[in-house]
Coordinates of N, CA, C and O in Angstrom, one line a residue:
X35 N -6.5 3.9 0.0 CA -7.7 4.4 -0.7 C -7.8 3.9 -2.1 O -6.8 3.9 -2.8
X36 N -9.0 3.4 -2.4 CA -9.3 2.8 -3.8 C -9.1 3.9 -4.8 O -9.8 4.9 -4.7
X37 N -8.4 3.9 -5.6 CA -8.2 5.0 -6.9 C -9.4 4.3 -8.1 O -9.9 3.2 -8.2
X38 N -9.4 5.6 -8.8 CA -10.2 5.2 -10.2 C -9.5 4.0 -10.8 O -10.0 2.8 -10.9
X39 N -8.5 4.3 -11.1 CA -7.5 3.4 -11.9 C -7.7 2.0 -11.4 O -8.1 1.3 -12.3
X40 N -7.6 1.6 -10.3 CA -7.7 0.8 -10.0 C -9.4 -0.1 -10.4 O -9.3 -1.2 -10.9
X41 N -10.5 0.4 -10.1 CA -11.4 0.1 -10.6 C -11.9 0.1 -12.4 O -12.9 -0.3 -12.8
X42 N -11.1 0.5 -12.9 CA -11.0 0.8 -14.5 C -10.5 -0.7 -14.7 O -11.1 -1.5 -15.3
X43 N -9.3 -0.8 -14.1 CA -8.4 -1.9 -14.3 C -9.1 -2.9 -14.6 O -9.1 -3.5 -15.7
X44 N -10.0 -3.4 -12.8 CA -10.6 -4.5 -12.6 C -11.8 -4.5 -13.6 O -12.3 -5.6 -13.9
X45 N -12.3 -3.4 -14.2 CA -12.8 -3.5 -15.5 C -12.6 -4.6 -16.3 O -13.1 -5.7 -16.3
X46 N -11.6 -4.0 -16.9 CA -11.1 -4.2 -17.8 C -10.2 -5.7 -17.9 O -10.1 -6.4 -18.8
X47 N -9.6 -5.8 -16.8 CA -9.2 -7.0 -16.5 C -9.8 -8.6 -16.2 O -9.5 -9.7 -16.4
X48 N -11.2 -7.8 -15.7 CA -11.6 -9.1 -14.4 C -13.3 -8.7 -15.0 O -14.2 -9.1 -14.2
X49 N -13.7 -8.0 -16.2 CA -15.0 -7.9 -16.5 C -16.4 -7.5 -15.5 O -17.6 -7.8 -15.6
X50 N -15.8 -6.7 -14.5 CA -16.6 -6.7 -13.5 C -16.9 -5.1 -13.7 O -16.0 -4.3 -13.6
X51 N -18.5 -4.6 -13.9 CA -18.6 -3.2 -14.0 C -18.3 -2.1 -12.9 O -18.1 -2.6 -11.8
X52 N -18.2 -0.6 -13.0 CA -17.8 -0.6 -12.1 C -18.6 0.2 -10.9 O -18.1 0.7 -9.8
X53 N -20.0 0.2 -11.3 CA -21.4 0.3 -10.3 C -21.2 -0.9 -9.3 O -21.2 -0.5 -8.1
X54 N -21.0 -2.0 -9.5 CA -21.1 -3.1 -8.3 C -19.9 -3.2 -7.7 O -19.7 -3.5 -6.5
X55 N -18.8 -2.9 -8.9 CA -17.3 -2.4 -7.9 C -17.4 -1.3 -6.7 O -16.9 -1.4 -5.6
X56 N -18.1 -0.5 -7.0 CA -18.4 0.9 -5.9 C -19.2 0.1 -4.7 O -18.9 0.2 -3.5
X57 N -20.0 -0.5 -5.0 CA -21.0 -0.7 -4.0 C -20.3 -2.0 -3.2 O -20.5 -2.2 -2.0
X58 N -19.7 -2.6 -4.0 CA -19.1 -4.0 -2.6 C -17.8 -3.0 -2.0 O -17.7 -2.9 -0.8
X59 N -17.1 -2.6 -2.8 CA -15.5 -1.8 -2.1 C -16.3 -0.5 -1.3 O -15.5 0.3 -0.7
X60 N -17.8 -0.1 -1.1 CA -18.4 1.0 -0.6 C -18.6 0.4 0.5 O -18.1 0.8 1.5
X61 N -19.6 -1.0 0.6 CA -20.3 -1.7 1.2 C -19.2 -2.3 2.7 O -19.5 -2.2 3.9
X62 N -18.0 -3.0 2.0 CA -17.2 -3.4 2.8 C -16.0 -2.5 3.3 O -15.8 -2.6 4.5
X63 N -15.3 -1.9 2.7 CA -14.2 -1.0 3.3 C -14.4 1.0 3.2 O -13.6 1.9 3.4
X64 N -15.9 1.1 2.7 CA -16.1 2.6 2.7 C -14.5 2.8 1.5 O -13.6 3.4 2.0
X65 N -14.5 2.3 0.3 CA -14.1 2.5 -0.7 C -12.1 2.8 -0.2 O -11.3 3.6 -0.7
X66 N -11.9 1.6 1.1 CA -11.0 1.7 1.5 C -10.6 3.2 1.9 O -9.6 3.8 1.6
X67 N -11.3 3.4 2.3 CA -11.0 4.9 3.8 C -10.2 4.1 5.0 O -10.5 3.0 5.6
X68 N -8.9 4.9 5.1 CA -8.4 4.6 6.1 C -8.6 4.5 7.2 O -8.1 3.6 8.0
X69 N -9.6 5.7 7.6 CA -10.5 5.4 9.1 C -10.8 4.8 9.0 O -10.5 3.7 9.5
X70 N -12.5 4.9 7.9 CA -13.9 3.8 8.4 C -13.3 2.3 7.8 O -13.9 1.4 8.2
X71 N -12.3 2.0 6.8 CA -11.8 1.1 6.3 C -11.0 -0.1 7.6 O -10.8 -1.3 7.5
X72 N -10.6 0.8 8.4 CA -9.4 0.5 9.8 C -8.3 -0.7 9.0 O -8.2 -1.2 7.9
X73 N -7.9 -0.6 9.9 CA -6.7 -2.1 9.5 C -6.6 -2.6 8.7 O -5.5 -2.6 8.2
X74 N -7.7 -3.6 7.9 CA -7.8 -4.5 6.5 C -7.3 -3.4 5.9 O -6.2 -3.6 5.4
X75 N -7.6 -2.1 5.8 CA -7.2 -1.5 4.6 C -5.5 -0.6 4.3 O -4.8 -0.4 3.4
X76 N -5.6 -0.5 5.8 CA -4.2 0.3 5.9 C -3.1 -0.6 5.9 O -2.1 -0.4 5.1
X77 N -3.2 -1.8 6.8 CA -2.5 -2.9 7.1 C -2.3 -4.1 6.0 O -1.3 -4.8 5.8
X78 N -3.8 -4.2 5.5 CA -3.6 -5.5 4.9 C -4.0 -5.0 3.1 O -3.6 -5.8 2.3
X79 N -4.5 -4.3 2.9 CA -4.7 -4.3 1.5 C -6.0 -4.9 1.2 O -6.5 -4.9 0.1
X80 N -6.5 -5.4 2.0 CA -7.6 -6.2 1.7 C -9.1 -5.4 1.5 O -10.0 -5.4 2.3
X81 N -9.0 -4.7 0.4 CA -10.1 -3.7 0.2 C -11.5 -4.5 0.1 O -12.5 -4.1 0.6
X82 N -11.4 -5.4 -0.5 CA -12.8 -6.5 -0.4 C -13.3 -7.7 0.9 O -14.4 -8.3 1.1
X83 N -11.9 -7.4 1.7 CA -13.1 -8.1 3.4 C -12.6 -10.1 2.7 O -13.2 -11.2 3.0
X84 N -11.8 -10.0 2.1 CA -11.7 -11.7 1.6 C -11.1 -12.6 2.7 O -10.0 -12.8 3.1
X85 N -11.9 -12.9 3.0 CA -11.0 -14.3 4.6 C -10.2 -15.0 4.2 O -10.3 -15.3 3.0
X86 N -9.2 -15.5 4.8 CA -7.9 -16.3 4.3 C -8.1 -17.9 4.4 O -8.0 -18.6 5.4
X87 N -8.3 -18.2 3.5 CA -8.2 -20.0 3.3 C -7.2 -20.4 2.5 O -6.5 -19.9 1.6
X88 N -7.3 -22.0 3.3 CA -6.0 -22.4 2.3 C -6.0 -22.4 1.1 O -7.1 -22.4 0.5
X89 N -4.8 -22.5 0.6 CA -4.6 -22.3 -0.6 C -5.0 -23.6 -1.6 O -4.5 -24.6 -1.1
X90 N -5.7 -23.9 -2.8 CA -6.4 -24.5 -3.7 C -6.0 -24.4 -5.1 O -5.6 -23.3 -5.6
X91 N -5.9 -25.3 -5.7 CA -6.1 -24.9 -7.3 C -7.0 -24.2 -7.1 O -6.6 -23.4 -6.3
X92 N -8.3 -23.9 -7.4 CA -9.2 -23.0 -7.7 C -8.8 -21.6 -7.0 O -9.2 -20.7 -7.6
X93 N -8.3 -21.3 -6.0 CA -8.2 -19.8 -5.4 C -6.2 -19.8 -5.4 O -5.6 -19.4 -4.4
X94 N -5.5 -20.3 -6.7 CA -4.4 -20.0 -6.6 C -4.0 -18.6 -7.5 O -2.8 -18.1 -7.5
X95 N -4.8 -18.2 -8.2 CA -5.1 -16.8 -9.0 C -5.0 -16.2 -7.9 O -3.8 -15.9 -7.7
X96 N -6.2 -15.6 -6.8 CA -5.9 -14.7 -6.0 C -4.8 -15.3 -4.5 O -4.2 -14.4 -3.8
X97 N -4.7 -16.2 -4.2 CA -3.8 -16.3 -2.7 C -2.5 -16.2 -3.2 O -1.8 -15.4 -2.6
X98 N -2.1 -16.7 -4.1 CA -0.7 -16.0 -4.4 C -0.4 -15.0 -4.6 O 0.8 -14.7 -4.8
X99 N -1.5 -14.0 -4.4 CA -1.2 -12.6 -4.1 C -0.9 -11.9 -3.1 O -0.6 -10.7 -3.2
X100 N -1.0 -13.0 -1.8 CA -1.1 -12.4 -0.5 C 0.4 -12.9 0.2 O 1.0 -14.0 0.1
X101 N 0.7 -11.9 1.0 CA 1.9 -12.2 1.6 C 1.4 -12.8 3.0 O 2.2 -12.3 3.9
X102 N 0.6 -13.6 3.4 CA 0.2 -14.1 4.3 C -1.3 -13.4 5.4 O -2.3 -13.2 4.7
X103 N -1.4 -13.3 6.4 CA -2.1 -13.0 6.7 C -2.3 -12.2 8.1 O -1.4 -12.3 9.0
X104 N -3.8 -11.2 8.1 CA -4.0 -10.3 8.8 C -5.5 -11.1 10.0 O -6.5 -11.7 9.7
X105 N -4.9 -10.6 11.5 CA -5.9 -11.2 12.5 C -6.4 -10.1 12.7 O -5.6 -9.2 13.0
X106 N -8.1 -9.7 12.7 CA -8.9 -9.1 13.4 C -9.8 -9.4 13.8 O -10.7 -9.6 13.0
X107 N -9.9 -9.5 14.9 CA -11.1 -10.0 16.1 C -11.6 -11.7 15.8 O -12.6 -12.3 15.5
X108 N -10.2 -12.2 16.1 CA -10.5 -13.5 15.6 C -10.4 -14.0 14.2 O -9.9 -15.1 14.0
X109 N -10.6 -13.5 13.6 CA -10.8 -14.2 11.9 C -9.7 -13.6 11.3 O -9.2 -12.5 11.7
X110 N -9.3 -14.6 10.2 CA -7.9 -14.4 9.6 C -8.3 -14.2 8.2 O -9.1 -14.9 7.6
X111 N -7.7 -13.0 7.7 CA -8.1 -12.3 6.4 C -6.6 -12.1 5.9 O -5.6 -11.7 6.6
X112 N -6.7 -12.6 4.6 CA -5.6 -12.3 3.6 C -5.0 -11.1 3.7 O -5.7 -10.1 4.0
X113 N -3.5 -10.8 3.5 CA -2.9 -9.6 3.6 C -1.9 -9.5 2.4 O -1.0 -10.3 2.0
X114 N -2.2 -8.4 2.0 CA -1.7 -8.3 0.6 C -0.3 -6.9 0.3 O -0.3 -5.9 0.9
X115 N 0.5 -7.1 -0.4 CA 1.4 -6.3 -0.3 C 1.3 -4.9 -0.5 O 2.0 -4.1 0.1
X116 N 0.2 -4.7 -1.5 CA 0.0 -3.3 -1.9 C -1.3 -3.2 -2.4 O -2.1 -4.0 -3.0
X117 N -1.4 -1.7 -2.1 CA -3.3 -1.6 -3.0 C -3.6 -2.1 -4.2 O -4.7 -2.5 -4.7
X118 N -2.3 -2.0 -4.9 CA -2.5 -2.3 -6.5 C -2.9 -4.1 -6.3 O -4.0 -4.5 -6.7
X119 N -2.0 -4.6 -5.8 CA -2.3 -6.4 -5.2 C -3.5 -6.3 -4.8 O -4.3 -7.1 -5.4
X120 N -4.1 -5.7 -3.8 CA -5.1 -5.9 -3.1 C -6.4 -6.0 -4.1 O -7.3 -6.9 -4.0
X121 N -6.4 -5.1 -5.0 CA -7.2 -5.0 -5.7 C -7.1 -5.7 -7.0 O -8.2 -5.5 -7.6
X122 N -6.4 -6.5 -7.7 CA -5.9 -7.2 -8.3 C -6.8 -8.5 -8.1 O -7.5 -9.1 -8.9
X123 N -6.4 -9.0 -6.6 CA -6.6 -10.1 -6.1 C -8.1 -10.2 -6.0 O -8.8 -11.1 -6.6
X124 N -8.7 -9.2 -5.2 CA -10.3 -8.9 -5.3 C -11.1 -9.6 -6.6 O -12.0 -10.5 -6.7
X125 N -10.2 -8.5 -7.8 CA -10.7 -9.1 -8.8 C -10.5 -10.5 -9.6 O -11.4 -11.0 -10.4
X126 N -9.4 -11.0 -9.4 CA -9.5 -12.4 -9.0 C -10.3 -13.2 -8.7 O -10.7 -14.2 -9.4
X127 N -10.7 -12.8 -7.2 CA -11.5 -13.4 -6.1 C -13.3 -13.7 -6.4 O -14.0 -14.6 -6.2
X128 N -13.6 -12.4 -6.9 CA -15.0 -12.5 -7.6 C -15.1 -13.1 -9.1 O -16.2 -13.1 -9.6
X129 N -14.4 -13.5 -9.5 CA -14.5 -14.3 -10.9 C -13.7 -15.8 -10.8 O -14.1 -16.7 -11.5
X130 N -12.5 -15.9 -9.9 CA -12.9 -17.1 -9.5 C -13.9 -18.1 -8.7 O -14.1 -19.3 -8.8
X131 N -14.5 -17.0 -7.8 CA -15.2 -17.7 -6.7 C -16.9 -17.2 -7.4 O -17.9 -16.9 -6.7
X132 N -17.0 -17.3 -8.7 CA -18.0 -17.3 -9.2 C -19.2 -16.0 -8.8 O -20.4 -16.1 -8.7
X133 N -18.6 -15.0 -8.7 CA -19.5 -13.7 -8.3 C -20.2 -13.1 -9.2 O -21.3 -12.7 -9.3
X134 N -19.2 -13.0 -10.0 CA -19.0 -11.6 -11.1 C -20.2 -11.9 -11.7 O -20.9 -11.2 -10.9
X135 N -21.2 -12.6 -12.5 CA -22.9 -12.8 -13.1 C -23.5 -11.9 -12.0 O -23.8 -10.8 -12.4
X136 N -23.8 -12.4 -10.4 CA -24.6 -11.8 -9.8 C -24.3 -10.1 -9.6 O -25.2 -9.3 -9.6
X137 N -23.0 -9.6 -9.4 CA -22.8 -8.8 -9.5 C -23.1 -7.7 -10.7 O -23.8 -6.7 -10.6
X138 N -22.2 -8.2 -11.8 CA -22.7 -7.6 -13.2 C -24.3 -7.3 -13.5 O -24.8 -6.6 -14.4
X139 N -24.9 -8.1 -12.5 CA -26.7 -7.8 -13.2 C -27.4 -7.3 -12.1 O -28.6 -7.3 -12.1
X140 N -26.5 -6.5 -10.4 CA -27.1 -6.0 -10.0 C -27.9 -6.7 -9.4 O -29.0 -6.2 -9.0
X141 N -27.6 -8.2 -9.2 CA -28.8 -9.5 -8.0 C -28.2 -8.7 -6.7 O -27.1 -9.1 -6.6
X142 N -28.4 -7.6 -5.7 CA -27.3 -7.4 -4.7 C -27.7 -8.7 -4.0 O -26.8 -9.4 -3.5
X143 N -29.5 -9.4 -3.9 CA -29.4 -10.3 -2.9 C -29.1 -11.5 -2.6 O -29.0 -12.0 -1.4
X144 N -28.9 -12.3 -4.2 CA -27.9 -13.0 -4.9 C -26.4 -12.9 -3.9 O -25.9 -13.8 -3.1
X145 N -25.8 -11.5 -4.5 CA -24.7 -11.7 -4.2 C -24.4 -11.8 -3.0 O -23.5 -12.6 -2.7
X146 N -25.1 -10.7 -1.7 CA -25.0 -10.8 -1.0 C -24.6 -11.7 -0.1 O -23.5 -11.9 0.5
X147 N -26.3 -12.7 -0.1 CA -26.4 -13.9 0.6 C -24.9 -15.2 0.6 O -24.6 -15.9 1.5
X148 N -24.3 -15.1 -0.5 CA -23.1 -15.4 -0.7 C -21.7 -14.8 0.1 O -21.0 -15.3 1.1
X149 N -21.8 -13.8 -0.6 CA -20.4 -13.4 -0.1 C -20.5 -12.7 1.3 O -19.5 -12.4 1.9
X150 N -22.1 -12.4 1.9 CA -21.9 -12.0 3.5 C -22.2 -13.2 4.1 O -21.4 -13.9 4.8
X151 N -23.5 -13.4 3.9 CA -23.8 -15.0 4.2 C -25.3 -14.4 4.9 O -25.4 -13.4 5.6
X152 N -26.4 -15.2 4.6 CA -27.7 -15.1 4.6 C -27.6 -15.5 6.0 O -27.2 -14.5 6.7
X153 N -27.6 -16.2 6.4 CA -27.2 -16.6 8.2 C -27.0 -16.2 9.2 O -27.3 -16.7 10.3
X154 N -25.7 -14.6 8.8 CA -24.7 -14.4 9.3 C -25.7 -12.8 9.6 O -26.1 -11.9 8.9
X155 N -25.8 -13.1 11.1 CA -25.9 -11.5 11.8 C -25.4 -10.4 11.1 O -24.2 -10.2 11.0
X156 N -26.5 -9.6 10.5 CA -25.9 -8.4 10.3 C -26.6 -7.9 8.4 O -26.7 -6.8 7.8
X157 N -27.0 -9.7 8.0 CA -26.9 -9.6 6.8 C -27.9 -8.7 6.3 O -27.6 -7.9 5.4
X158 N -29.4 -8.6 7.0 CA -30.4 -7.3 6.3 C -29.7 -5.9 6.6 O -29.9 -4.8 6.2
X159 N -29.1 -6.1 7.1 CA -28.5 -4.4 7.1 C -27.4 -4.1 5.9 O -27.2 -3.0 5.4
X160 N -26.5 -5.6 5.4 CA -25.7 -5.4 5.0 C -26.4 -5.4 3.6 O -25.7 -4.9 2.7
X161 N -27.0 -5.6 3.4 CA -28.4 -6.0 1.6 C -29.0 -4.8 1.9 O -29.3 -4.5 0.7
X162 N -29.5 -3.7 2.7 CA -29.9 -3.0 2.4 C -28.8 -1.8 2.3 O -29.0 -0.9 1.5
X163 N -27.6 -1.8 3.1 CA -26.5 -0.6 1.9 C -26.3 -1.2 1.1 O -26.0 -0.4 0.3
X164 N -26.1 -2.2 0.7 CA -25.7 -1.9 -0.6 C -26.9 -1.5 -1.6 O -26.7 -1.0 -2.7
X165 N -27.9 -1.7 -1.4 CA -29.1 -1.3 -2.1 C -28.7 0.6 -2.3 O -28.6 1.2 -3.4
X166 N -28.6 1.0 -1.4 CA -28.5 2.3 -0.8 C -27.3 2.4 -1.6 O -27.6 2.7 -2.7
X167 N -26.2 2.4 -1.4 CA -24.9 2.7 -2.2 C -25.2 2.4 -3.6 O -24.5 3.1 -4.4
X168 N -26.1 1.5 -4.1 CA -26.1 1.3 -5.6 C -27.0 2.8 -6.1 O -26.6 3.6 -6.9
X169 N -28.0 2.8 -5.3 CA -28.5 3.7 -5.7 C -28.1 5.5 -5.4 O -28.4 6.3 -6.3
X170 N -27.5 5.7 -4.3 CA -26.1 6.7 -4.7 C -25.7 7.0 -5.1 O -25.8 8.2 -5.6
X171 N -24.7 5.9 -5.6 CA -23.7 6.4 -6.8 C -24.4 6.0 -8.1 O -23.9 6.5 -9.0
X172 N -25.3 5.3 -8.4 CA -26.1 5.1 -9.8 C -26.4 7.0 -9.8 O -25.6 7.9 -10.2
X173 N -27.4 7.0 -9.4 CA -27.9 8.6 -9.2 C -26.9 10.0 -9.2 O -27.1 11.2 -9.6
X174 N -25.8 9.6 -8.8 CA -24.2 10.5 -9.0 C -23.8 10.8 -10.3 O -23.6 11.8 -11.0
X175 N -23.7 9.3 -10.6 CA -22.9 9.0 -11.8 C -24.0 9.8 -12.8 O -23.5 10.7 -13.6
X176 N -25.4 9.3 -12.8 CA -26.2 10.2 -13.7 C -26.3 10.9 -14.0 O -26.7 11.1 -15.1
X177 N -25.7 12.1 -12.2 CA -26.0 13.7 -12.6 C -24.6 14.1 -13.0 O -24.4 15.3 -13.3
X178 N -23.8 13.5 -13.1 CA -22.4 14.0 -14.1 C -22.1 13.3 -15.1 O -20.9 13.2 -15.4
X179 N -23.1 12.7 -16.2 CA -23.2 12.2 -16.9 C -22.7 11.0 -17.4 O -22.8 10.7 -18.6
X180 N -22.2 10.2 -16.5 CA -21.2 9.2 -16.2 C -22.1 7.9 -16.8 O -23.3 8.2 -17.0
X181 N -21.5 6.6 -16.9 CA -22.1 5.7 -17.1 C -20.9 4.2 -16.7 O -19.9 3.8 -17.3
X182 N -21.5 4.0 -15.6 CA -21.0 3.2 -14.8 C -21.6 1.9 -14.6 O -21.1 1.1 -13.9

């Protein structure tokens, strides 16, 4: 399960706010719930859904985080040793792999089309929760005075 801490971190670490942290860790692992999250999250750490490629100068920030890798239904996703790693690596992953602008400013369809893939079955559904989760927890955060 994603803790605050953890999302403070990636703040503060990896410059990434943490409205669009909720809504992608919401979007893809139900905020790492161990049910709706299944396996990536219990097994692999992989709270952000990041697929496993080889390893690169440019993605050696986050793959050296991973202790190898997790198979589900075909596709091979990074597996990571602990949630603290997992989430570490995430934030890594979106500021290496150039996310964090579209995210920070709230493009979801920007970001989306990227990191789900405009092509990829499933994508209008996947652009409109997160539309839906932004607006959730924006509206949450409001009524507890929060600023996220």
């Amino acid at each position: 399960m994603i803790r605050a801490e953890y999302l403070i971190r990636t703040r503060d670490r990896h410059g990434i706010r943490i409205l669009p942290q909720l809504v992608v860790l919401g979007a893809e692992t139900s905020l790492g719930d161990p049910k709706l999250g299944g396996p990536i999250v219990t097994e692999a750490y992989n709270f952000g859904c990041i697929k496993w490629r080889p390893r690169t100068a440019e993605n050696a920030v986050y793959h050296d985080l991973s202790v190898g890798t997790f198979e589900r239904r075909g596709v091979l996703w990074f597996r990571f040793p602990t949630a603290d790693a997992g989430m570490e690596a995430w934030g890594r992953f979106i500021v290496a792999e150039d996310y964090r602008d579209a995210l920070n400013s709230e493009r979801w369809e920007l970001f989306a089309g990227r990191y789900y893939g405009e092509s990829i079955a499933g994508y209008a559904a996947y652009l409109n929760n997160m539309q839906l989760l932004a607006a959730k927890f924006a509206d949450r955060a409001a009524l507890a005075g929060w600023a996220i």
